[in-house]
Coordinates of C-alpha atoms in Angstrom, one line a residue:
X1 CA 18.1 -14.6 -4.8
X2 CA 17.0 -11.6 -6.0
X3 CA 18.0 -9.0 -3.6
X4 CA 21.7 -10.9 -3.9
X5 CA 21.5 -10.2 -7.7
X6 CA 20.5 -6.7 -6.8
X7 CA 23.1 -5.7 -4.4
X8 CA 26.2 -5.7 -6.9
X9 CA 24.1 -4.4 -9.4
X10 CA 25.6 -1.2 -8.6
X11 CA 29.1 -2.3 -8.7
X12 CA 28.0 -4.5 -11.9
X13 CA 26.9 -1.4 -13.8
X14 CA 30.5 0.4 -13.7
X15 CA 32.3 -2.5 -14.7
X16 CA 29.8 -2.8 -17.7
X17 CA 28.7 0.8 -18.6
X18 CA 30.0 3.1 -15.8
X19 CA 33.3 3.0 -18.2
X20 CA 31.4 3.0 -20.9
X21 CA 29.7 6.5 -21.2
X22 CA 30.8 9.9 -19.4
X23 CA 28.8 13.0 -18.8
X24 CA 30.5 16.2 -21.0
X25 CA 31.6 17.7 -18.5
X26 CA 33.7 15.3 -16.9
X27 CA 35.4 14.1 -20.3
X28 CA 38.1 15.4 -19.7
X29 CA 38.8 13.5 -16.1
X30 CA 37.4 10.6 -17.6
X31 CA 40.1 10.7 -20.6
X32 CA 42.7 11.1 -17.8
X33 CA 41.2 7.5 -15.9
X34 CA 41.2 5.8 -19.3
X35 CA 44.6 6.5 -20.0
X36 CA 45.5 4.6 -16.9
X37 CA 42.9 1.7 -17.7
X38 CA 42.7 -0.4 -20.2
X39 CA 39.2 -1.8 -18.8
X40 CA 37.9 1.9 -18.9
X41 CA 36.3 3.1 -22.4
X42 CA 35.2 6.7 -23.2
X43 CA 32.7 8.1 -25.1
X44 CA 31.1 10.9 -26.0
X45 CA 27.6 10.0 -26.3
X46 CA 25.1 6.9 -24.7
X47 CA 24.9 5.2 -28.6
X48 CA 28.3 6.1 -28.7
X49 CA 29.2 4.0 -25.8
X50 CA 26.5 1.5 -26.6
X51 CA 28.4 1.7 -30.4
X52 CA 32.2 0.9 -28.9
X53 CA 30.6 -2.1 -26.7
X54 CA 28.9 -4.0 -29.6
X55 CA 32.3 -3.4 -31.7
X56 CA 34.4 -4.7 -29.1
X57 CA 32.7 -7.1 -26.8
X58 CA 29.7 -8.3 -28.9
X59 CA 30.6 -12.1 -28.6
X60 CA 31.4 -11.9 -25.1
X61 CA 28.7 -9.1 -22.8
X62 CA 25.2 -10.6 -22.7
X63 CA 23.6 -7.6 -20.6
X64 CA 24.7 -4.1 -20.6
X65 CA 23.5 -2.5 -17.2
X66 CA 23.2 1.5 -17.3
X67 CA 23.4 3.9 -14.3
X68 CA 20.5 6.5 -13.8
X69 CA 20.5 8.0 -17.7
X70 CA 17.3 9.5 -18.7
X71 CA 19.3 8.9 -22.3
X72 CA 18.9 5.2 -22.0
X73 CA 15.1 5.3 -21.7
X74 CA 14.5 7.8 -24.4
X75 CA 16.5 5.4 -26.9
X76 CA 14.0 3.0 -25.8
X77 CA 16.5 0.6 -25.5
X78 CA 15.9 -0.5 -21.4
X79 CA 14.4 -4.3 -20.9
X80 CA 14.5 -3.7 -17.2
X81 CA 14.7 -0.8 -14.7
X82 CA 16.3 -2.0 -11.0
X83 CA 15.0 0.5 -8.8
X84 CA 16.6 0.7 -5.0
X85 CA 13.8 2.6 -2.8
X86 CA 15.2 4.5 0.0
X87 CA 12.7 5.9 2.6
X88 CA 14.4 8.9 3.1
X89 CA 15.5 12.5 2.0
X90 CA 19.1 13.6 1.1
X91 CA 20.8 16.4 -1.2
X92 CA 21.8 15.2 -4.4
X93 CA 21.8 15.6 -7.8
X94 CA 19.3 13.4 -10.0
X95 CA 20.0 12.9 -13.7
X96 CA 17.1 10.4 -14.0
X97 CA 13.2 11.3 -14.8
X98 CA 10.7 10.9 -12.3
X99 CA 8.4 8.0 -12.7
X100 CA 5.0 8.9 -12.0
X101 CA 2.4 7.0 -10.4
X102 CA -0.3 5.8 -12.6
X103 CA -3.6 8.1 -11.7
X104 CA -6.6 7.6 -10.7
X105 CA -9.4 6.7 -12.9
X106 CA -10.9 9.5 -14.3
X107 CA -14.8 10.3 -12.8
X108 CA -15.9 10.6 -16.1
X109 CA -18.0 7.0 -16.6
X110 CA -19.5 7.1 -13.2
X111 CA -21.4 11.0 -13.6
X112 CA -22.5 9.5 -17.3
X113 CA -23.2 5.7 -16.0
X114 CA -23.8 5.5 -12.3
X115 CA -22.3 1.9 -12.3
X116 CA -22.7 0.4 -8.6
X117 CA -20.0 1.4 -6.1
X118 CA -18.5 -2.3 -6.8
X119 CA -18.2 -2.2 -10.1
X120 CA -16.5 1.1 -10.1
X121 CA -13.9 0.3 -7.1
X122 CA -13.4 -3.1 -8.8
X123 CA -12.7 -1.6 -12.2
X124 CA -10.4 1.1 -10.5
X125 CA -8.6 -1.6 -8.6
X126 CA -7.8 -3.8 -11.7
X127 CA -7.2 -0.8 -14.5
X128 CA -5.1 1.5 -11.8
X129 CA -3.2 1.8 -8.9
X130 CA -1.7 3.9 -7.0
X131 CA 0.8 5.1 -4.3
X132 CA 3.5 2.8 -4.0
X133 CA 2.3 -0.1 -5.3
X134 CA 2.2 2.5 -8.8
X135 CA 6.1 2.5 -9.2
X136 CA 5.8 2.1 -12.9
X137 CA 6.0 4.6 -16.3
X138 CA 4.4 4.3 -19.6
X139 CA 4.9 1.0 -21.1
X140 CA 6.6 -0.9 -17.9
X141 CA 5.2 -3.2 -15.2
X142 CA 6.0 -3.6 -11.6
X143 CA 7.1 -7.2 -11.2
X144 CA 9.0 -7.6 -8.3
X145 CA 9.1 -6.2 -4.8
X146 CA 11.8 -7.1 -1.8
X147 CA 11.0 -7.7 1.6
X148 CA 11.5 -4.1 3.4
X149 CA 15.2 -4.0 4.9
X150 CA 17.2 -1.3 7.1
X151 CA 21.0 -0.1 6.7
X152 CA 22.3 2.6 9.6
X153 CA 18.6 2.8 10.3
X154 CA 17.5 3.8 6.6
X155 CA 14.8 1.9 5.6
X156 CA 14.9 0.5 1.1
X157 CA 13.9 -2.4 -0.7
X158 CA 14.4 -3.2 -4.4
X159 CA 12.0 -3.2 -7.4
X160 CA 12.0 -4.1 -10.7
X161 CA 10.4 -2.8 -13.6
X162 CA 10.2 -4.9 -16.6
X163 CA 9.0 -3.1 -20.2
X164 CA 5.8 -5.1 -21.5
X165 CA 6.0 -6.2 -24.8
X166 CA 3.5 -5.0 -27.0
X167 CA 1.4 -8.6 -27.1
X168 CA 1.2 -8.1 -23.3
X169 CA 0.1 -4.7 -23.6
X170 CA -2.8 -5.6 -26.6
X171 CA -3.9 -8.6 -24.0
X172 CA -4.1 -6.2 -21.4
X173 CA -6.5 -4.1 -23.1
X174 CA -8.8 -7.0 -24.4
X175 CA -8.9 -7.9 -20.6
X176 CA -10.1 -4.4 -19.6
X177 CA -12.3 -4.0 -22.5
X178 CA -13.9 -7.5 -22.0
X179 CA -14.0 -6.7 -18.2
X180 CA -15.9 -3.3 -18.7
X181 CA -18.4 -4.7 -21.3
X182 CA -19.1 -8.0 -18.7
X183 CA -20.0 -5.1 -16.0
X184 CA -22.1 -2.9 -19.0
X185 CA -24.2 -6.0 -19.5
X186 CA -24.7 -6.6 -15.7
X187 CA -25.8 -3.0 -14.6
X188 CA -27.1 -1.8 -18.3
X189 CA -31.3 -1.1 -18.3
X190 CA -32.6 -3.7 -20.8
X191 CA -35.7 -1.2 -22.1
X192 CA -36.5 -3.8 -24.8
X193 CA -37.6 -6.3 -22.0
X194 CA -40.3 -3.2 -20.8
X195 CA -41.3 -3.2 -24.2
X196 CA -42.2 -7.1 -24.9
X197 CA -44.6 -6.7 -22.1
X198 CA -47.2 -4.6 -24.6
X199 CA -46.3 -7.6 -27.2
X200 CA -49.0 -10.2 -27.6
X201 CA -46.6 -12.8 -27.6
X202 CA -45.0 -11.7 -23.9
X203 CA -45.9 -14.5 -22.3
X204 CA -43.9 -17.3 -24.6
X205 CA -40.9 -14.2 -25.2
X206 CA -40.7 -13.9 -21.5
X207 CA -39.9 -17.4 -20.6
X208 CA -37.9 -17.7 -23.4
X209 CA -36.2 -14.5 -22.6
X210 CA -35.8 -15.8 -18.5
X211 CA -34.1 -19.1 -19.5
X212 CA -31.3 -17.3 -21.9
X213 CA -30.9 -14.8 -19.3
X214 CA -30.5 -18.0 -16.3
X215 CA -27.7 -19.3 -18.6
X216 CA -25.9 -15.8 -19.4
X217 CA -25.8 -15.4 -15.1
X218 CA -24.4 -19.0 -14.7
X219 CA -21.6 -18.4 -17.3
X220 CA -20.7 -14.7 -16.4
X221 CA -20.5 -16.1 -12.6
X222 CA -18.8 -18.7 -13.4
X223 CA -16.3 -16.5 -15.5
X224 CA -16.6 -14.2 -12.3
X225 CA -15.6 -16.9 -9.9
X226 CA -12.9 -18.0 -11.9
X227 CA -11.6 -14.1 -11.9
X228 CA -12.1 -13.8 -7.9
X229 CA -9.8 -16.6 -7.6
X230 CA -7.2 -15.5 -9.5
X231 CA -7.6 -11.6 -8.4
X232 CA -4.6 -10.1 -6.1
X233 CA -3.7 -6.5 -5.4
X234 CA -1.1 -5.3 -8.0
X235 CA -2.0 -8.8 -9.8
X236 CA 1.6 -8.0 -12.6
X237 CA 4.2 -8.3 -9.1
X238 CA 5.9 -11.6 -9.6
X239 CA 8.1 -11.2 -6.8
X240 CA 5.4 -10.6 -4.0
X241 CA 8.0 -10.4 -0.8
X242 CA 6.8 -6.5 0.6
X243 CA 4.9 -7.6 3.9
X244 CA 2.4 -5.0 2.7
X245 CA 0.9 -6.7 -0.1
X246 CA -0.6 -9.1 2.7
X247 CA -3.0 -6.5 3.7
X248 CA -3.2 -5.5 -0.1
X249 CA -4.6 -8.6 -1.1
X250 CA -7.1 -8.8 2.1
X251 CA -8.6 -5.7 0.6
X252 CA -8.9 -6.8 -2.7
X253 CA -10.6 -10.0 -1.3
X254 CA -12.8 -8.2 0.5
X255 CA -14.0 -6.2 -2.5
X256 CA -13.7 -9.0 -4.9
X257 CA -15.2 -11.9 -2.7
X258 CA -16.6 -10.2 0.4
X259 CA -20.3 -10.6 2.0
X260 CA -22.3 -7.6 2.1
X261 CA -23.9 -7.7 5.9
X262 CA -25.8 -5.1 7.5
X263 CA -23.9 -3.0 9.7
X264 CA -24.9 -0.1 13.2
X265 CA -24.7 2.9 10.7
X266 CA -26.7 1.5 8.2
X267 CA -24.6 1.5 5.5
X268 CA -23.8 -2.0 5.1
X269 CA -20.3 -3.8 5.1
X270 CA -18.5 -6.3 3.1
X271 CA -16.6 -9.0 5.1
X272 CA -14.7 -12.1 5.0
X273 CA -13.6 -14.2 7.8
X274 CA -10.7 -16.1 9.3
X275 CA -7.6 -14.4 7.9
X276 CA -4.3 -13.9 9.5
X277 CA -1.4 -11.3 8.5
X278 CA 2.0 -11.7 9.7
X279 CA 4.8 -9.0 10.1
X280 CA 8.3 -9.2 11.2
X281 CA 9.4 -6.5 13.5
X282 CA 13.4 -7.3 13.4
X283 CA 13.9 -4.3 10.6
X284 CA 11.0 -2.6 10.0
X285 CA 7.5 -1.3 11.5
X286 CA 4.0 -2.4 9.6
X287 CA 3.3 1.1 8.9
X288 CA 1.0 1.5 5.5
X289 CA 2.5 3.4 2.2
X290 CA -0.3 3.0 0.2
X291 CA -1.7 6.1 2.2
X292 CA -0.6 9.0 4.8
X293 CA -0.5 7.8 8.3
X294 CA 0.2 10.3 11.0
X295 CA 3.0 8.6 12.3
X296 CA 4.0 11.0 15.0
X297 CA 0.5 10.6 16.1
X298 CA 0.6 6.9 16.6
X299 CA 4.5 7.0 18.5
X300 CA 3.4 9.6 20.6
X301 CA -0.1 8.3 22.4
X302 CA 1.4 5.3 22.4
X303 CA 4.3 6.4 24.4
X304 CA 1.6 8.4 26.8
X305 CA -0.3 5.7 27.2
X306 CA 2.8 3.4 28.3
X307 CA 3.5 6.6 30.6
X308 CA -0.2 5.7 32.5
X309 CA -0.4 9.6 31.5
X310 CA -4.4 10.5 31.4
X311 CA -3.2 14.4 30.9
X312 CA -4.1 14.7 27.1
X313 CA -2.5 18.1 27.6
X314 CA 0.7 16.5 27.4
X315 CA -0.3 14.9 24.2
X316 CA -1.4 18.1 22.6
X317 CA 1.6 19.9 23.4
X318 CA 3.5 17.3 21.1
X319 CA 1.3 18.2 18.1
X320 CA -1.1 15.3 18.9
X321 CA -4.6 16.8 19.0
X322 CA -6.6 13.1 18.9
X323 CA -7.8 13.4 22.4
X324 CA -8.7 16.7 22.5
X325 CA -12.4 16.9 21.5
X326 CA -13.1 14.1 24.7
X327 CA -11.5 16.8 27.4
X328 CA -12.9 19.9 26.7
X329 CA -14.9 21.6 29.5
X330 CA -18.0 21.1 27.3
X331 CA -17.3 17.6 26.9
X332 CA -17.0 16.6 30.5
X333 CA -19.8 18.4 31.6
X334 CA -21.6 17.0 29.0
X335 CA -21.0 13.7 30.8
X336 CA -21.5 14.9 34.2
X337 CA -18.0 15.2 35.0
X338 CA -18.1 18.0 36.3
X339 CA -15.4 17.9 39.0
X340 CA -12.8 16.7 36.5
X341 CA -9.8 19.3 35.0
X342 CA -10.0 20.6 31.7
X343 CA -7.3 17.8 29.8
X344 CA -8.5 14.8 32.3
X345 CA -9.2 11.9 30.5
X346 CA -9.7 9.8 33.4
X347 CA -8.9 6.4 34.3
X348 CA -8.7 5.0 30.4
X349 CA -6.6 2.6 28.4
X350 CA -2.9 4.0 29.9
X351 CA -4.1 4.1 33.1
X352 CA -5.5 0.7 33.4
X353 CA -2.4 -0.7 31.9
X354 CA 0.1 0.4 34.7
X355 CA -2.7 0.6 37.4
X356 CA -5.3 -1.9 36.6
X357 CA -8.2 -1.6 39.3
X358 CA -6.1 1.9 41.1
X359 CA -8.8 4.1 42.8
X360 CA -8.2 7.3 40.0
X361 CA -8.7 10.9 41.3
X362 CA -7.2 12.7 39.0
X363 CA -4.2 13.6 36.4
X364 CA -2.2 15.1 38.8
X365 CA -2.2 12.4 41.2
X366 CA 0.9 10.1 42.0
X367 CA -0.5 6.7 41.2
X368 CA 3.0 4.7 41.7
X369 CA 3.0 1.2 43.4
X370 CA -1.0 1.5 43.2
X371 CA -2.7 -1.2 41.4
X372 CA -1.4 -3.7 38.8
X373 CA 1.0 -2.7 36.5
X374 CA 0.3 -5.2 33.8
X375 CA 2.3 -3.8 31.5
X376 CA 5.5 -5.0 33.9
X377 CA 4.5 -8.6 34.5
X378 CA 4.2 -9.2 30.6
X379 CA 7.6 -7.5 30.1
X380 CA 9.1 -9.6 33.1
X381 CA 6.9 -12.8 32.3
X382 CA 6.3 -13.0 28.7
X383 CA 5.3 -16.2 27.3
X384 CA 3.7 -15.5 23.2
X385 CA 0.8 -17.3 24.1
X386 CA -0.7 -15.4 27.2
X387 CA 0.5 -11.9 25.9
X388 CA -2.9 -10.0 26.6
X389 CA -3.5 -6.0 28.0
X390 CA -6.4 -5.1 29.5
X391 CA -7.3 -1.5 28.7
X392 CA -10.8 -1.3 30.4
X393 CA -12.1 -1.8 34.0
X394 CA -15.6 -2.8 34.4
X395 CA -16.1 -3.7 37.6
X396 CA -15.7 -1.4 39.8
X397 CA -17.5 1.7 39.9
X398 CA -15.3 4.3 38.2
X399 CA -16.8 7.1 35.6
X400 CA -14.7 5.8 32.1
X401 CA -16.5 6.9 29.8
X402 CA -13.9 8.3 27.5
X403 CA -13.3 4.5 26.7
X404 CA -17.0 3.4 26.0

């Protein structure tokens, strides 16, 4: 596999080019090593090195693999880049240049068009990307990403970058530039169609004019089809393994393929239907990269609400402030609960899932062995196919309305 060819890549590199350039500085200790190796070269310089490995082992190395040099790339000389992402911080040098993400599509064609909010997030989503999916620099693609794996609890995966040749690069922009004069055509303001109207031929122009414009919608949707089908998040990855791209793709089949449907707010929503998404837990957590999540936030109620705490003092005191606005004394009142503590959320979601169907009187009150403590019987009797939590009582006649 992949991630197989990956792992010794390190130890692959300083068999092939570890020995085969050294950094000024430590030319000297590196002379010392080669004088006791005959398998370790020195040289003063990245060509250099590159110089002494054609002379010597031109008929035999097929690939030369190169260790974090910002020298390599600048020689434009790199075919791929393997990248090992680790999702955390430590102290060390780094002698290799940053690869930026690509930015965002500048605003610039929507203040002088107004294209539809479709056409715009479409274009954005098939010209740029960004976050981590964007893990590419001028002139390379993102075609492989590994599944998401942990080592003494340090999340990484691999990636690999492979430089686009410069046919790729010319098709690329034909695709755009056919892309954005498709969507020109479909939101552009025919004014020579107002005009024929005055025309004493309107009548037979029009007709004329409705049939060639029936045709043009049957082949651009039919082009448009054929692109929706084909259309993925990130659509260069070859190697699609990251669990993430699963959502990835949902969004861009939402955008691509979705129904607009009238929504509550008024605003309207595109939808599709009957899609599943499937995460492993065994090494990692389904936690988005593509933007911030408060993850504190979401460890911490969830941890109250296993706790059957309904104190969201507690939860503010960790930094969590999501439940503050629905205790405040304005906020109870407002609800005509008058008799209820500043921080009293009441008998919500925790609560119901350690005491299901409890008489609640308060946050202070000792609610052990009272009710049904659901969240027990599904630890004790778990079966995957009658896994279910019920976080709201209806039926008796408690005040909950922190969970309607």
């Amino acid at each position: 596999t992949v991630e197989d060819l990956l792992r010794p890549a390190a130890g692959a590199a300083a068999g092939a080019a570890g020995g085969a350039a050294a950094a000024t500085g430590g030319a000297a200790a590196a002379a010392a090593a080669a004088a006791n190796d005959k398998e370790v070269f020195v040289a003063a310089s990245l060509p250099a090195a590159l110089k002494l490995l054609e002379d010597k082992f031109l008929g035999v190395l097929s690939q030369v693999f190169i260790i974090v040099y910002a020298a390599a790339l600048a020689l434009d000389i790199v075919r791929c880049m393997y990248i090992t992402r680790i999702a955390a911080n430590f102290p060390c040098d780094v002698f290799f240049p940053s690869i930026p993400p690509l930015q965002q599509q500048q605003q610039q064609q929507q203040q002088q068009q107004q294209q539809q909010q479709q056409q715009q997030q479409q274009q954005q989503q098939q010209q740029k990307d960004s976050g981590l999916w964007a893990c590419s620099s001028e002139g390379f693609s993102l075609t492989y990403i590994s599944q998401s794996m942990s080592h003494n609890d340090i999340p990484f995966d691999f990636v690999i970058l492979e430089r686009q040749t410069k046919q790729q690069q010319q098709q690329q922009q034909q695709q755009q530039q056919q892309l954005m004069l498709q969507q020109e055509k479909t939101g552009a303001f025919r004014a020579a169609e107002v005009l024929e109207v005055f025309e004493a031929k309107e009548a037979a122009r029009k007709r004329q004019r409705q049939q060639q414009q029936q045709q043009q919608q049957q082949q651009q949707q039919q082009q448009e089809l054929l692109l929706q089908q084909h259309e993925r998040a990130v659509p260069s990855l070859v190697g699609r393994q990251h669990e993430e791209l699963q959502y990835l793709d949902l969004i861009a089949d939402v955008l691509n393929n979705g129904v607009q449907q009238d929504d509550r707010t008024g605003v309207g929503v595109r939808s599709v239907f009957g899609r599943m998404l499937r995460f492993s837990l065994a090494e990692t957590f389904p936690l988005l990269t593509t933007k911030r999540v408060f993850w504190k936030g979401v460890v911490e109620e969830l941890l109250w609400f296993i706790r059957g705490d309904t104190n969201a003092n507690n939860l503010s005191k960790l930094g969590v402030k999501i439940w503050d606005s629905n205790a405040t004394r304005e906020f109870l009142d407002s609800r005509g609960l008058t008799h209820r503590e500043q921080g009293d959320i009441g008998p919500v979601y925790g609560f119901q899932w350690r005491h299901f169907g409890a008489k609640y009187t308060d946050m202070h009150a000792d609610y052990a062995g009272q009710g049904v403590d659901q969240l027990k019987e599904e630890i004790e009797d778990f079966t995957a196919d009658s896994f279910e939590l019920i976080g709201y009582n209806p039926h008796p006649t408690i005040k909950m309305d922190m969970a309607v």
